Amino acid sequence: MISLEEALTKIDRAVEPLEAREVALTQAIGCALAEEITAKFDVPDFASSAMDGIAVAHEHLQGKSFPIELTIQGTIPAGKPVQEPLQAGHAFRIMTGAALPAGADTVIKVEELEFTGDFVRLMQMPGEGDHVRPAGNDIKAGTVIFSERYELTTLDAGICASLGLREISVYPHPKVAVMATGSEIISPGESLGDGQIYNSNDVTLKALLEAQGFRDIYLHSPSPDDIDKLIPIITRLCSEYDVVITSGAVSMGNFDYIPDVVKRLGGDLLFHKVFVKPGKPALVARIGRSWLLALPGNPVSVAVTFQLYGKRLIDKLMAKDTSSTRERAILTESFSVKGDRFQVIGAHLKRKDGQLLAQAVQNYSSGRLSSIKGTNGFIFVPGGSRQVQEGISVDVEWL
């Protein structure tokens, strides 16, 4: 049995990023870039108006006595620049976002003007360059916008589009299959028989994956406790998916066949059993090109072990930063822990008056799913039976 830190180190050392590929911008959200993105041109690549009004040449107005009257030379809507230069004694009506005509360098907003037919009256001298967005005002050509391995956020997609990009090279979301095991497991909506329970683990895992940006998750129907049926299912899933996540059949019981399946398929076992509570039996192995993440069957253990190993494994496949996201929080209520194993306790986390506060959930148990109601994080407690006192600082991580 290994420690939690040893398990995480094994994942970090063994798992390599998936092959980079070109994806549409909206599919790249949450992914790490496989290459640097540099602006090839100014954005915008022309001087434009920041207001509806008129475009004028500031030098044409110098030495004039205000108010003065100019002739309207034409109108410039956004997206339809004019080729003719601005003439002395004239102005162009111009709309927000429209390109300034040659010779113009200043915009006067419509609220400060009086229009009469083909003429416009200026009441006062404007400042040179007023209400003009120069070329490259947003982004200059040659600027490195995003470095390699940068994780693209929702609003970053629009920045990429402004650079003329439709697709970008990223380390993509891995293809993931999820399957519960156990002859007692049936899908929600079916009628419960004697000794049967509903499959909550698949729903939990799908929700956790979707929170990481996954949208294409394959949910396989629950597999019975039969090694002759498990082997072909695992074989097929590992040939089609980058990550296969199972729950159950991973401990030491008579029907816990996953470790045997790994052996019979010639898998490369990374680890099996970690000195952590809950979730000691967790297993990670490489089978062919796929990673098998075998989690315990208890529903709370599923959530904890996915948080510990599943997120780490997926982040490595996606070339993301795997440095610790733990924070320190003040415990608002005492609780007790028993046993020698490192413990991960469900928690309610909140920020108040500049402090991060943590409260352990009540009646916490790996087999009692209701015990993590409202949980939005976890408290990490070193092994050893004791009372963890209110007011101390503890390690926590947001879910």
mmCIF file of C-alpha atoms in Angstrom:
data_model
loop_
_atom_site.group_PDB
_atom_site.id
_atom_site.type_symbol
_atom_site.label_atom_id
_atom_site.label_comp_id
_atom_site.label_asym_id
_atom_site.label_seq_id
_atom_site.Cartn_x
_atom_site.Cartn_y
_atom_site.Cartn_z
ATOM 1 C CA MET A 1 0.000 0.000 0.000
ATOM 2 C CA ILE A 2 1.314 3.448 -0.902
ATOM 3 C CA SER A 3 0.683 6.961 0.390
ATOM 4 C CA LEU A 4 -1.485 9.541 -1.340
ATOM 5 C CA GLU A 5 1.551 11.583 -2.342
ATOM 6 C CA GLU A 6 3.217 8.490 -3.813
ATOM 7 C CA ALA A 7 0.084 7.716 -5.832
ATOM 8 C CA LEU A 8 -0.066 11.242 -7.225
ATOM 9 C CA THR A 9 3.645 11.178 -8.047
ATOM 10 C CA LYS A 10 3.174 7.919 -9.962
ATOM 11 C CA ILE A 11 0.414 9.541 -12.037
ATOM 12 C CA ASP A 12 2.561 12.601 -12.717
ATOM 13 C CA ARG A 13 5.494 10.489 -13.892
ATOM 14 C CA ALA A 14 3.591 7.939 -15.960
ATOM 15 C CA VAL A 15 0.886 9.912 -17.749
ATOM 16 C CA GLU A 16 1.807 11.811 -20.921
ATOM 17 C CA PRO A 17 -0.392 14.384 -22.709
ATOM 18 C CA LEU A 18 -2.623 13.214 -25.520
ATOM 19 C CA GLU A 19 -1.611 14.084 -29.050
ATOM 20 C CA ALA A 20 -2.493 17.684 -29.864
ATOM 21 C CA ARG A 21 -5.116 18.371 -32.502
ATOM 22 C CA GLU A 22 -6.972 21.243 -34.131
ATOM 23 C CA VAL A 23 -10.410 21.927 -32.656
ATOM 24 C CA ALA A 24 -13.058 24.619 -33.053
ATOM 25 C CA LEU A 25 -12.685 27.559 -30.671
ATOM 26 C CA THR A 26 -15.677 26.707 -28.508
ATOM 27 C CA GLN A 27 -14.440 23.119 -28.188
ATOM 28 C CA ALA A 28 -11.067 24.398 -26.956
ATOM 29 C CA ILE A 29 -12.469 25.995 -23.795
ATOM 30 C CA GLY A 30 -10.748 24.486 -20.778
ATOM 31 C CA CYS A 31 -7.964 22.973 -22.891
ATOM 32 C CA ALA A 32 -4.246 23.763 -22.793
ATOM 33 C CA LEU A 33 -2.817 25.261 -25.962
ATOM 34 C CA ALA A 34 -0.359 23.104 -27.879
ATOM 35 C CA GLU A 35 1.315 26.118 -29.438
ATOM 36 C CA GLU A 36 1.851 29.812 -28.876
ATOM 37 C CA ILE A 37 -0.707 32.182 -30.388
ATOM 38 C CA THR A 38 0.715 35.420 -31.816
ATOM 39 C CA ALA A 39 -1.175 38.271 -33.490
ATOM 40 C CA LYS A 40 -0.317 38.382 -37.192
ATOM 41 C CA PHE A 41 -1.873 41.846 -37.664
ATOM 42 C CA ASP A 42 -3.092 44.833 -35.678
ATOM 43 C CA VAL A 43 -6.538 44.476 -34.100
ATOM 44 C CA PRO A 44 -8.231 46.475 -35.419
ATOM 45 C CA ASP A 45 -5.989 47.075 -38.427
ATOM 46 C CA PHE A 46 -7.481 50.535 -39.062
ATOM 47 C CA ALA A 47 -8.231 53.667 -37.052
ATOM 48 C CA SER A 48 -11.920 53.744 -36.159
ATOM 49 C CA SER A 49 -14.511 55.897 -34.473
ATOM 50 C CA ALA A 50 -15.460 55.213 -30.857
ATOM 51 C CA MET A 51 -18.663 57.280 -31.194
ATOM 52 C CA ASP A 52 -21.436 58.189 -33.594
ATOM 53 C CA GLY A 53 -20.637 61.703 -34.830
ATOM 54 C CA ILE A 54 -18.444 63.363 -37.448
ATOM 55 C CA ALA A 55 -14.851 62.736 -38.528
ATOM 56 C CA VAL A 56 -12.748 65.864 -38.997
ATOM 57 C CA ALA A 57 -9.130 66.939 -39.440
ATOM 58 C CA HIS A 58 -8.036 68.755 -36.303
ATOM 59 C CA GLU A 59 -5.610 70.971 -38.233
ATOM 60 C CA HIS A 60 -8.468 72.225 -40.461
ATOM 61 C CA LEU A 61 -10.146 73.689 -37.363
ATOM 62 C CA GLN A 62 -7.177 75.523 -35.923
ATOM 63 C CA GLY A 63 -7.429 79.326 -35.946
ATOM 64 C CA LYS A 64 -11.202 79.229 -36.557
ATOM 65 C CA SER A 65 -13.755 81.195 -34.558
ATOM 66 C CA PHE A 66 -16.454 78.944 -33.094
ATOM 67 C CA PRO A 67 -19.170 78.073 -33.774
ATOM 68 C CA ILE A 68 -18.202 77.089 -37.320
ATOM 69 C CA GLU A 69 -20.050 75.278 -40.067
ATOM 70 C CA LEU A 70 -18.711 72.378 -42.161
ATOM 71 C CA THR A 71 -20.136 70.664 -45.221
ATOM 72 C CA ILE A 72 -21.108 67.005 -44.861
ATOM 73 C CA GLN A 73 -18.957 65.167 -47.403
ATOM 74 C CA GLY A 74 -20.650 61.786 -46.900
ATOM 75 C CA THR A 75 -21.606 59.126 -44.386
ATOM 76 C CA ILE A 76 -19.408 56.224 -43.268
ATOM 77 C CA PRO A 77 -21.172 53.233 -41.699
ATOM 78 C CA ALA A 78 -19.226 50.492 -39.922
ATOM 79 C CA GLY A 79 -17.760 47.990 -42.352
ATOM 80 C CA LYS A 80 -17.951 50.299 -45.384
ATOM 81 C CA PRO A 81 -14.871 52.541 -45.483
ATOM 82 C CA VAL A 82 -14.686 55.364 -48.028
ATOM 83 C CA GLN A 83 -11.768 55.791 -50.402
ATOM 84 C CA GLU A 84 -12.000 59.546 -50.941
ATOM 85 C CA PRO A 85 -9.913 61.674 -48.570
ATOM 86 C CA LEU A 86 -11.443 64.303 -46.314
ATOM 87 C CA GLN A 87 -11.528 67.761 -47.929
ATOM 88 C CA ALA A 88 -10.818 71.034 -46.122
ATOM 89 C CA GLY A 89 -13.984 72.650 -44.765
ATOM 90 C CA HIS A 90 -15.767 69.272 -44.749
ATOM 91 C CA ALA A 91 -16.652 66.481 -42.344
ATOM 92 C CA PHE A 92 -17.850 62.906 -42.716
ATOM 93 C CA ARG A 93 -20.744 61.624 -40.684
ATOM 94 C CA ILE A 94 -19.354 58.470 -39.067
ATOM 95 C CA MET A 95 -20.793 55.602 -37.064
ATOM 96 C CA THR A 96 -19.255 53.758 -34.116
ATOM 97 C CA GLY A 97 -16.687 51.228 -35.338
ATOM 98 C CA ALA A 98 -16.369 52.740 -38.816
ATOM 99 C CA ALA A 99 -12.934 53.358 -40.320
ATOM 100 C CA LEU A 100 -11.744 56.968 -40.377
ATOM 101 C CA PRO A 101 -11.288 58.394 -43.874
ATOM 102 C CA ALA A 102 -7.860 59.498 -45.036
ATOM 103 C CA GLY A 103 -7.044 62.929 -43.613
ATOM 104 C CA ALA A 104 -9.302 62.653 -40.554
ATOM 105 C CA ASP A 105 -7.847 62.268 -37.071
ATOM 106 C CA THR A 106 -10.600 63.398 -34.700
ATOM 107 C CA VAL A 107 -14.235 62.506 -33.993
ATOM 108 C CA ILE A 108 -16.829 64.811 -32.477
ATOM 109 C CA LYS A 109 -19.784 62.986 -30.958
ATOM 110 C CA VAL A 110 -23.257 63.668 -32.266
ATOM 111 C CA GLU A 111 -24.505 65.103 -28.954
ATOM 112 C CA GLU A 112 -22.193 68.124 -29.406
ATOM 113 C CA LEU A 113 -23.323 68.976 -32.959
ATOM 114 C CA GLU A 114 -26.147 70.756 -34.763
ATOM 115 C CA PHE A 115 -27.129 69.354 -38.177
ATOM 116 C CA THR A 116 -28.955 71.362 -40.830
ATOM 117 C CA GLY A 117 -29.374 69.660 -44.198
ATOM 118 C CA ASP A 118 -25.915 69.040 -45.671
ATOM 119 C CA PHE A 119 -24.180 71.127 -43.028
ATOM 120 C CA VAL A 120 -23.051 70.602 -39.456
ATOM 121 C CA ARG A 121 -22.333 73.275 -36.848
ATOM 122 C CA LEU A 122 -19.463 72.790 -34.375
ATOM 123 C CA MET A 123 -19.893 74.689 -31.123
ATOM 124 C CA GLN A 124 -16.351 74.334 -29.725
ATOM 125 C CA MET A 125 -12.857 73.153 -30.544
ATOM 126 C CA PRO A 126 -12.407 69.384 -29.999
ATOM 127 C CA GLY A 127 -9.265 67.779 -28.638
ATOM 128 C CA GLU A 128 -6.985 66.291 -31.265
ATOM 129 C CA GLY A 129 -7.619 62.542 -31.553
ATOM 130 C CA ASP A 130 -10.829 62.659 -29.509
ATOM 131 C CA HIS A 131 -12.984 59.494 -29.752
ATOM 132 C CA VAL A 132 -10.614 57.749 -32.160
ATOM 133 C CA ARG A 133 -9.434 54.196 -31.680
ATOM 134 C CA PRO A 134 -6.042 53.931 -33.375
ATOM 135 C CA ALA A 135 -5.030 50.883 -35.398
ATOM 136 C CA GLY A 136 -3.769 48.205 -33.018
ATOM 137 C CA ASN A 137 -5.589 49.818 -30.128
ATOM 138 C CA ASP A 138 -6.673 46.358 -28.945
ATOM 139 C CA ILE A 139 -3.793 44.130 -30.066
ATOM 140 C CA LYS A 140 -0.531 44.992 -31.817
ATOM 141 C CA ALA A 141 0.829 42.773 -34.582
ATOM 142 C CA GLY A 142 3.528 40.462 -33.245
ATOM 143 C CA THR A 143 2.151 40.387 -29.709
ATOM 144 C CA VAL A 144 2.185 36.963 -28.030
ATOM 145 C CA ILE A 145 -1.412 36.647 -26.878
ATOM 146 C CA PHE A 146 -1.337 33.160 -25.364
ATOM 147 C CA SER A 147 1.690 31.047 -24.502
ATOM 148 C CA GLU A 148 1.910 27.302 -25.056
ATOM 149 C CA ARG A 149 0.114 25.301 -22.317
ATOM 150 C CA TYR A 150 -2.117 28.282 -21.489
ATOM 151 C CA GLU A 151 -5.586 27.037 -20.470
ATOM 152 C CA LEU A 152 -8.199 28.707 -22.646
ATOM 153 C CA THR A 153 -11.127 30.311 -20.808
ATOM 154 C CA THR A 154 -14.600 31.092 -22.111
ATOM 155 C CA LEU A 155 -13.862 34.705 -23.062
ATOM 156 C CA ASP A 156 -10.493 33.798 -24.587
ATOM 157 C CA ALA A 157 -12.330 32.155 -27.482
ATOM 158 C CA GLY A 158 -13.529 35.571 -28.634
ATOM 159 C CA ILE A 159 -9.980 36.930 -28.546
ATOM 160 C CA CYS A 160 -8.859 34.079 -30.803
ATOM 161 C CA ALA A 161 -11.726 34.825 -33.178
ATOM 162 C CA SER A 162 -10.636 38.488 -33.352
ATOM 163 C CA LEU A 163 -7.291 37.217 -34.653
ATOM 164 C CA GLY A 164 -9.067 35.486 -37.526
ATOM 165 C CA LEU A 165 -8.739 31.992 -36.053
ATOM 166 C CA ARG A 166 -11.457 29.368 -36.481
ATOM 167 C CA GLU A 167 -9.543 26.440 -35.005
ATOM 168 C CA ILE A 168 -6.561 26.170 -32.674
ATOM 169 C CA SER A 169 -4.195 23.383 -31.658
ATOM 170 C CA VAL A 170 -4.837 22.080 -28.141
ATOM 171 C CA TYR A 171 -4.390 19.038 -25.968
ATOM 172 C CA PRO A 172 -8.004 17.884 -26.225
ATOM 173 C CA HIS A 173 -10.437 16.510 -23.694
ATOM 174 C CA PRO A 174 -9.860 12.758 -23.532
ATOM 175 C CA LYS A 175 -12.645 10.433 -24.566
ATOM 176 C CA VAL A 176 -14.080 9.012 -21.348
ATOM 177 C CA ALA A 177 -16.232 5.963 -20.642
ATOM 178 C CA VAL A 178 -17.862 5.381 -17.250
ATOM 179 C CA MET A 179 -19.216 2.069 -15.963
ATOM 180 C CA ALA A 180 -20.495 0.860 -12.605
ATOM 181 C CA THR A 181 -20.043 -2.788 -11.674
ATOM 182 C CA GLY A 182 -22.169 -4.993 -9.468
ATOM 183 C CA SER A 183 -25.031 -7.413 -10.013
ATOM 184 C CA GLU A 184 -27.075 -5.386 -7.528
ATOM 185 C CA ILE A 185 -26.851 -2.178 -9.600
ATOM 186 C CA ILE A 186 -29.730 -1.052 -11.814
ATOM 187 C CA SER A 187 -30.376 2.196 -13.675
ATOM 188 C CA PRO A 188 -32.574 4.932 -12.148
ATOM 189 C CA GLY A 189 -36.144 4.651 -13.396
ATOM 190 C CA GLU A 190 -36.233 0.862 -13.342
ATOM 191 C CA SER A 191 -38.200 -1.030 -10.705
ATOM 192 C CA LEU A 192 -36.114 -2.091 -7.717
ATOM 193 C CA GLY A 193 -35.950 -5.800 -7.010
ATOM 194 C CA ASP A 194 -34.880 -7.483 -3.802
ATOM 195 C CA GLY A 195 -31.306 -6.587 -2.898
ATOM 196 C CA GLN A 196 -30.942 -4.029 -5.689
ATOM 197 C CA ILE A 197 -29.845 -0.389 -5.552
ATOM 198 C CA TYR A 198 -29.886 2.423 -8.068
ATOM 199 C CA ASN A 199 -26.744 3.391 -9.941
ATOM 200 C CA SER A 200 -25.787 6.744 -8.421
ATOM 201 C CA ASN A 201 -22.061 6.441 -9.157
ATOM 202 C CA ASP A 202 -22.367 6.997 -12.905
ATOM 203 C CA VAL A 203 -24.419 10.148 -12.321
ATOM 204 C CA THR A 204 -21.879 11.431 -9.782
ATOM 205 C CA LEU A 205 -18.956 10.803 -12.130
ATOM 206 C CA LYS A 206 -20.727 12.315 -15.130
ATOM 207 C CA ALA A 207 -21.504 15.456 -13.101
ATOM 208 C CA LEU A 208 -17.887 15.728 -11.918
ATOM 209 C CA LEU A 209 -16.618 15.327 -15.484
ATOM 210 C CA GLU A 210 -19.058 17.878 -16.862
ATOM 211 C CA ALA A 211 -17.853 20.329 -14.203
ATOM 212 C CA GLN A 212 -14.420 19.956 -15.848
ATOM 213 C CA GLY A 213 -15.818 20.851 -19.262
ATOM 214 C CA PHE A 214 -16.566 17.380 -20.618
ATOM 215 C CA ARG A 215 -19.659 17.051 -22.795
ATOM 216 C CA ASP A 216 -19.150 13.733 -24.596
ATOM 217 C CA ILE A 217 -19.130 11.073 -21.861
ATOM 218 C CA TYR A 218 -20.112 7.490 -22.604
ATOM 219 C CA LEU A 219 -22.110 5.784 -19.837
ATOM 220 C CA HIS A 220 -21.980 2.006 -20.202
ATOM 221 C CA SER A 221 -24.754 -0.009 -18.609
ATOM 222 C CA PRO A 222 -23.772 -1.547 -15.247
ATOM 223 C CA SER A 223 -21.735 -4.732 -15.542
ATOM 224 C CA PRO A 224 -22.621 -7.786 -13.444
ATOM 225 C CA ASP A 225 -20.084 -9.423 -11.121
ATOM 226 C CA ASP A 226 -18.891 -11.871 -13.766
ATOM 227 C CA ILE A 227 -15.264 -11.819 -14.904
ATOM 228 C CA ASP A 228 -16.098 -13.524 -18.201
ATOM 229 C CA LYS A 229 -18.404 -10.615 -19.004
ATOM 230 C CA LEU A 230 -16.128 -7.937 -17.562
ATOM 231 C CA ILE A 231 -13.094 -8.860 -19.665
ATOM 232 C CA PRO A 232 -14.649 -8.255 -23.120
ATOM 233 C CA ILE A 233 -16.359 -5.081 -21.890
ATOM 234 C CA ILE A 234 -13.139 -3.603 -20.464
ATOM 235 C CA THR A 235 -11.225 -4.726 -23.561
ATOM 236 C CA ARG A 236 -13.637 -2.925 -25.888
ATOM 237 C CA LEU A 237 -13.846 0.232 -23.789
ATOM 238 C CA CYS A 238 -10.055 0.474 -23.500
ATOM 239 C CA SER A 239 -9.736 0.155 -27.277
ATOM 240 C CA GLU A 240 -12.199 2.991 -27.919
ATOM 241 C CA TYR A 241 -11.643 5.477 -25.072
ATOM 242 C CA ASP A 242 -8.681 7.319 -23.594
ATOM 243 C CA VAL A 243 -9.925 6.898 -20.032
ATOM 244 C CA VAL A 244 -12.200 4.194 -18.639
ATOM 245 C CA ILE A 245 -13.594 4.851 -15.160
ATOM 246 C CA THR A 246 -15.208 1.988 -13.275
ATOM 247 C CA SER A 247 -16.738 1.890 -9.808
ATOM 248 C CA GLY A 248 -16.817 -1.229 -7.667
ATOM 249 C CA ALA A 249 -15.199 -4.690 -7.959
ATOM 250 C CA VAL A 250 -11.774 -3.341 -7.018
ATOM 251 C CA SER A 251 -11.266 -4.472 -3.411
ATOM 252 C CA MET A 252 -10.618 -7.951 -1.934
ATOM 253 C CA GLY A 253 -14.051 -9.599 -2.106
ATOM 254 C CA ASN A 254 -14.891 -12.793 -3.952
ATOM 255 C CA PHE A 255 -16.483 -10.816 -6.780
ATOM 256 C CA ASP A 256 -13.962 -7.960 -6.966
ATOM 257 C CA TYR A 257 -12.614 -8.883 -10.377
ATOM 258 C CA ILE A 258 -11.077 -5.648 -11.694
ATOM 259 C CA PRO A 259 -7.514 -6.411 -10.464
ATOM 260 C CA ASP A 260 -7.725 -9.842 -12.138
ATOM 261 C CA VAL A 261 -9.029 -8.254 -15.339
ATOM 262 C CA VAL A 262 -5.988 -5.960 -15.424
ATOM 263 C CA LYS A 263 -3.654 -8.955 -15.051
ATOM 264 C CA ARG A 264 -5.398 -11.073 -17.671
ATOM 265 C CA LEU A 265 -5.358 -8.218 -20.175
ATOM 266 C CA GLY A 266 -1.651 -7.628 -19.606
ATOM 267 C CA GLY A 267 -2.213 -4.184 -18.141
ATOM 268 C CA ASP A 268 0.554 -2.097 -16.616
ATOM 269 C CA LEU A 269 -0.506 -1.558 -12.993
ATOM 270 C CA LEU A 270 0.414 1.890 -11.710
ATOM 271 C CA PHE A 271 -0.940 1.347 -8.220
ATOM 272 C CA HIS A 272 -3.624 -0.537 -6.298
ATOM 273 C CA LYS A 273 -4.535 0.460 -2.739
ATOM 274 C CA VAL A 274 -3.645 3.804 -1.222
ATOM 275 C CA PHE A 275 -3.348 4.601 2.500
ATOM 276 C CA VAL A 276 -6.333 6.950 2.356
ATOM 277 C CA LYS A 277 -9.805 6.960 3.892
ATOM 278 C CA PRO A 278 -12.192 6.695 2.146
ATOM 279 C CA GLY A 279 -11.101 5.023 -1.079
ATOM 280 C CA LYS A 280 -8.256 2.695 -0.092
ATOM 281 C CA PRO A 281 -8.827 0.122 -2.910
ATOM 282 C CA ALA A 282 -8.474 2.606 -5.812
ATOM 283 C CA LEU A 283 -6.539 1.289 -8.813
ATOM 284 C CA VAL A 284 -4.904 2.955 -11.812
ATOM 285 C CA ALA A 285 -3.519 0.921 -14.722
ATOM 286 C CA ARG A 286 -2.566 1.288 -18.370
ATOM 287 C CA ILE A 287 -4.327 -1.136 -20.715
ATOM 288 C CA GLY A 288 -3.190 -0.714 -24.292
ATOM 289 C CA ARG A 289 -3.489 2.969 -25.143
ATOM 290 C CA SER A 290 -6.093 3.616 -22.463
ATOM 291 C CA TRP A 291 -5.979 4.461 -18.784
ATOM 292 C CA LEU A 292 -8.197 2.479 -16.421
ATOM 293 C CA LEU A 293 -9.260 4.324 -13.272
ATOM 294 C CA ALA A 294 -10.969 1.759 -11.045
ATOM 295 C CA LEU A 295 -12.702 3.385 -8.089
ATOM 296 C CA PRO A 296 -14.314 1.763 -5.046
ATOM 297 C CA GLY A 297 -18.045 1.133 -5.207
ATOM 298 C CA ASN A 298 -19.100 3.106 -2.152
ATOM 299 C CA PRO A 299 -20.655 6.332 -3.443
ATOM 300 C CA VAL A 300 -18.710 8.764 -1.250
ATOM 301 C CA SER A 301 -15.475 6.936 -2.088
ATOM 302 C CA VAL A 302 -16.255 7.452 -5.775
ATOM 303 C CA ALA A 303 -16.466 11.224 -5.339
ATOM 304 C CA VAL A 304 -13.325 11.395 -3.183
ATOM 305 C CA THR A 305 -11.141 9.141 -5.333
ATOM 306 C CA PHE A 306 -12.159 10.879 -8.543
ATOM 307 C CA GLN A 307 -11.207 14.188 -6.924
ATOM 308 C CA LEU A 308 -7.852 12.733 -5.865
ATOM 309 C CA TYR A 309 -6.842 10.649 -8.892
ATOM 310 C CA GLY A 310 -9.335 11.197 -11.695
ATOM 311 C CA LYS A 311 -8.810 14.940 -11.978
ATOM 312 C CA ARG A 312 -5.043 14.493 -11.734
ATOM 313 C CA LEU A 313 -5.000 11.821 -14.457
ATOM 314 C CA ILE A 314 -7.181 13.871 -16.797
ATOM 315 C CA ASP A 315 -5.197 17.060 -16.177
ATOM 316 C CA LYS A 316 -1.995 15.229 -17.112
ATOM 317 C CA LEU A 317 -3.576 13.911 -20.316
ATOM 318 C CA MET A 318 -4.611 17.482 -21.151
ATOM 319 C CA ALA A 319 -1.140 18.930 -20.362
ATOM 320 C CA LYS A 320 -2.565 21.067 -17.565
ATOM 321 C CA ASP A 321 -0.820 22.354 -14.481
ATOM 322 C CA THR A 322 -1.125 19.710 -11.745
ATOM 323 C CA SER A 323 0.341 21.721 -8.889
ATOM 324 C CA SER A 324 -1.712 21.558 -5.710
ATOM 325 C CA THR A 325 -4.937 23.559 -5.519
ATOM 326 C CA ARG A 326 -5.234 23.137 -1.767
ATOM 327 C CA GLU A 327 -5.816 26.168 0.435
ATOM 328 C CA ARG A 328 -5.762 26.795 4.162
ATOM 329 C CA ALA A 329 -9.075 27.306 5.934
ATOM 330 C CA ILE A 330 -10.206 27.934 9.497
ATOM 331 C CA LEU A 331 -12.248 25.093 10.964
ATOM 332 C CA THR A 332 -15.562 26.377 12.338
ATOM 333 C CA GLU A 333 -16.580 23.231 14.221
ATOM 334 C CA SER A 334 -14.633 20.406 15.872
ATOM 335 C CA PHE A 335 -14.862 16.830 14.600
ATOM 336 C CA SER A 336 -13.171 13.517 15.353
ATOM 337 C CA VAL A 337 -11.246 11.135 13.104
ATOM 338 C CA LYS A 338 -10.329 7.506 13.727
ATOM 339 C CA GLY A 339 -7.664 5.260 12.261
ATOM 340 C CA ASP A 340 -4.160 5.641 10.914
ATOM 341 C CA ARG A 341 -4.992 6.460 7.299
ATOM 342 C CA PHE A 342 -4.817 9.919 5.730
ATOM 343 C CA GLN A 343 -8.425 11.133 5.656
ATOM 344 C CA VAL A 344 -10.418 13.173 3.173
ATOM 345 C CA ILE A 345 -13.545 14.627 4.786
ATOM 346 C CA GLY A 346 -16.464 16.216 2.954
ATOM 347 C CA ALA A 347 -16.801 19.892 3.824
ATOM 348 C CA HIS A 348 -18.847 23.037 3.434
ATOM 349 C CA LEU A 349 -16.456 25.822 2.407
ATOM 350 C CA LYS A 350 -17.236 29.534 2.347
ATOM 351 C CA ARG A 351 -15.432 32.862 2.381
ATOM 352 C CA LYS A 352 -16.391 35.398 5.038
ATOM 353 C CA ASP A 353 -14.684 38.661 5.977
ATOM 354 C CA GLY A 354 -11.635 37.753 3.927
ATOM 355 C CA GLN A 355 -11.217 34.316 5.510
ATOM 356 C CA LEU A 356 -11.828 30.855 4.093
ATOM 357 C CA LEU A 357 -13.925 28.827 6.541
ATOM 358 C CA ALA A 358 -14.503 25.067 6.591
ATOM 359 C CA GLN A 359 -17.060 22.889 8.339
ATOM 360 C CA ALA A 360 -16.877 19.095 8.125
ATOM 361 C CA VAL A 361 -20.093 17.359 7.089
ATOM 362 C CA GLN A 362 -21.934 15.416 9.769
ATOM 363 C CA ASN A 363 -22.200 11.604 9.966
ATOM 364 C CA TYR A 364 -19.613 11.244 7.201
ATOM 365 C CA SER A 365 -19.367 7.721 5.806
ATOM 366 C CA SER A 366 -18.060 6.267 2.529
ATOM 367 C CA GLY A 367 -21.249 4.277 2.000
ATOM 368 C CA ARG A 368 -23.704 6.997 2.994
ATOM 369 C CA LEU A 369 -24.239 9.256 -0.015
ATOM 370 C CA SER A 370 -26.566 11.554 1.920
ATOM 371 C CA SER A 371 -23.659 12.424 4.231
ATOM 372 C CA ILE A 372 -22.133 14.661 1.550
ATOM 373 C CA LYS A 373 -25.285 16.689 0.928
ATOM 374 C CA GLY A 374 -24.257 20.235 0.027
ATOM 375 C CA THR A 375 -20.554 19.385 0.028
ATOM 376 C CA ASN A 376 -18.498 21.813 -2.055
ATOM 377 C CA GLY A 377 -15.029 20.769 -0.951
ATOM 378 C CA PHE A 378 -12.886 18.465 1.148
ATOM 379 C CA ILE A 379 -10.784 18.725 4.303
ATOM 380 C CA PHE A 380 -7.475 16.825 4.313
ATOM 381 C CA VAL A 381 -6.451 15.350 7.662
ATOM 382 C CA PRO A 382 -3.223 13.413 8.384
ATOM 383 C CA GLY A 383 -3.680 9.946 9.890
ATOM 384 C CA GLY A 384 -4.184 9.275 13.585
ATOM 385 C CA SER A 385 -7.283 9.080 15.791
ATOM 386 C CA ARG A 386 -7.984 12.396 17.486
ATOM 387 C CA GLN A 387 -10.282 15.359 17.878
ATOM 388 C CA VAL A 388 -9.703 18.027 15.223
ATOM 389 C CA GLN A 389 -10.355 21.262 17.070
ATOM 390 C CA GLU A 390 -12.433 24.235 16.016
ATOM 391 C CA GLY A 391 -10.345 27.287 15.134
ATOM 392 C CA ILE A 392 -7.301 25.498 13.755
ATOM 393 C CA SER A 393 -6.090 25.897 10.178
ATOM 394 C CA VAL A 394 -6.635 22.886 7.900
ATOM 395 C CA ASP A 395 -5.853 21.967 4.298
ATOM 396 C CA VAL A 396 -8.907 22.121 2.026
ATOM 397 C CA GLU A 397 -9.705 21.850 -1.645
ATOM 398 C CA TRP A 398 -12.763 23.055 -3.546
ATOM 399 C CA LEU A 399 -14.792 20.396 -5.326
#
